[in-house]
Amino acid sequence: MAHMLNYNLAVPDVDDAGVLSALVAEGDELDVLVRAVDDWSIPTPAPGWTVAHQIAHLAWADANALSALRTPDAFGAELRRAEAEGSGYADKAAAAGAAKPRSVLLDEWRAGRAELAAALRDTPWDHAFPWYMSKVTPALMAPLRLMETWTHGQDVFDAVGVAHRPTDRLQHVASLGVLGRALSFAAVGLPEPADPFRV
């Protein structure tokens, strides 16, 4: 499985759809919300995760993506940690990040997502680097980070009772769902339905 590229998904050759701009905008929108929330210990719909856990998870995943892109050999240690820790891997990292002071965590998340977006923008769209169970390119990493930012952001919006206005950025999340259909069925050991579908 380590030789697979982009999980065998047919990703675009160039950023014609502006997914990098969408990623930045999605992060900026969540930033405005969490900056206005003083108490990050509010529980979110994800069991055991507070607002701080959600932001910590995003900051940690951005840092991992940057590490994989810039220092792929060093990222190998993170992959080994993921394998050793199993299902508690992301929870443990989120808890460690959530324990930091709110201002520190906010600064880390802001700096990290800006740095990752710049690094993805400066990297050839088809440049392969290691990721979990695959190698990926910026063409897949950018919409993956957008999907994660939107998803974990939705938990924060729900936690604080603010409506999360839909935007055209969701087209990138929907596209991932369509592209990953076969992968989703394979992951749970089911045959992919033969009928075509679209969103």
Short mmCIF file of C-alpha atoms in Angstrom, two decimals, residues 72-167:
data_model
loop_
_atom_site.label_atom_id
_atom_site.label_comp_id
_atom_site.label_asym_id
_atom_site.label_seq_id
_atom_site.Cartn_x
_atom_site.Cartn_y
_atom_site.Cartn_z
CA PRO A 72 9.74 13.22 4.52
CA ASP A 73 12.38 11.10 6.25
CA ALA A 74 11.65 12.69 9.62
CA PHE A 75 7.93 12.21 9.01
CA GLY A 76 8.59 8.47 8.97
CA ALA A 77 8.84 8.61 12.78
CA GLU A 78 5.30 10.04 12.91
CA LEU A 79 4.04 7.21 10.71
CA ARG A 80 5.64 4.66 13.05
CA ARG A 81 4.01 6.41 16.04
CA ALA A 82 0.62 6.25 14.35
CA GLU A 83 1.05 2.53 13.74
CA ALA A 84 2.15 1.88 17.33
CA GLU A 85 -0.59 3.95 19.00
CA GLY A 86 -3.45 2.79 16.79
CA SER A 87 -6.91 4.24 17.37
CA GLY A 88 -5.85 6.55 20.21
CA TYR A 89 -3.19 8.29 18.12
CA ALA A 90 -5.17 11.40 17.12
CA ASP A 91 -6.94 11.67 20.49
CA LYS A 92 -3.63 11.71 22.36
CA ALA A 93 -2.24 14.47 20.15
CA ALA A 94 -5.43 16.52 20.46
CA ALA A 95 -5.35 16.22 24.26
CA ALA A 96 -1.72 17.35 24.39
CA GLY A 97 -2.49 20.38 22.22
CA ALA A 98 -5.66 21.23 24.12
CA ALA A 99 -3.65 21.46 27.35
CA LYS A 100 -1.75 24.49 26.01
CA PRO A 101 -2.90 28.01 26.87
CA ARG A 102 -5.59 29.27 24.45
CA SER A 103 -3.40 32.11 23.14
CA VAL A 104 -0.45 29.78 22.46
CA LEU A 105 -2.62 27.23 20.66
CA LEU A 106 -4.33 29.93 18.58
CA ASP A 107 -0.96 31.38 17.52
CA GLU A 108 0.39 27.91 16.65
CA TRP A 109 -2.65 27.05 14.55
CA ARG A 110 -2.56 30.38 12.70
CA ALA A 111 1.16 30.20 11.96
CA GLY A 112 1.02 26.54 10.96
CA ARG A 113 -1.89 26.79 8.57
CA ALA A 114 -0.40 29.87 6.90
CA GLU A 115 2.94 28.11 6.52
CA LEU A 116 1.34 24.97 5.12
CA ALA A 117 -0.76 26.90 2.60
CA ALA A 118 2.35 28.77 1.41
CA ALA A 119 4.35 25.54 1.17
CA LEU A 120 1.61 23.82 -0.85
CA ARG A 121 1.38 26.86 -3.13
CA ASP A 122 5.16 26.78 -3.73
CA THR A 123 5.31 23.03 -4.42
CA PRO A 124 4.61 21.47 -7.83
CA TRP A 125 1.00 20.23 -7.80
CA ASP A 126 2.16 16.68 -8.68
CA HIS A 127 5.09 16.44 -6.21
CA ALA A 128 4.69 13.23 -4.19
CA PHE A 129 5.42 13.07 -0.46
CA PRO A 130 4.59 10.47 2.24
CA TRP A 131 1.27 10.39 4.07
CA TYR A 132 -0.69 7.80 6.02
CA MET A 133 -0.91 4.54 4.01
CA SER A 134 -0.08 6.36 0.75
CA LYS A 135 1.97 9.03 -0.94
CA VAL A 136 0.11 12.23 -1.72
CA THR A 137 0.61 15.41 -3.73
CA PRO A 138 -0.48 19.00 -3.04
CA ALA A 139 -3.34 18.27 -5.46
CA LEU A 140 -4.85 15.95 -2.82
CA MET A 141 -3.41 17.44 0.38
CA ALA A 142 -5.03 20.84 -0.22
CA PRO A 143 -8.60 19.52 -0.46
CA LEU A 144 -7.92 17.07 2.38
CA ARG A 145 -6.90 19.94 4.66
CA LEU A 146 -9.93 21.92 3.51
CA MET A 147 -12.22 18.99 4.28
CA GLU A 148 -10.67 18.60 7.75
CA THR A 149 -10.88 22.33 8.48
CA TRP A 150 -14.53 22.43 7.45
CA THR A 151 -15.43 19.22 9.33
CA HIS A 152 -13.75 20.10 12.63
CA GLY A 153 -14.89 23.68 12.20
CA GLN A 154 -18.49 22.44 11.95
CA ASP A 155 -18.10 20.81 15.36
CA VAL A 156 -16.95 24.16 16.79
CA PHE A 157 -19.81 26.07 15.14
CA ASP A 158 -22.26 23.52 16.56
CA ALA A 159 -20.68 23.69 20.02
CA VAL A 160 -21.09 27.45 20.31
CA GLY A 161 -24.51 27.53 18.64
CA VAL A 162 -23.54 29.57 15.60
CA ALA A 163 -24.90 28.75 12.13
CA HIS A 164 -22.15 27.64 9.73
CA ARG A 165 -23.07 29.36 6.47
CA PRO A 166 -22.56 27.09 3.43
CA THR A 167 -20.18 28.45 0.79
#
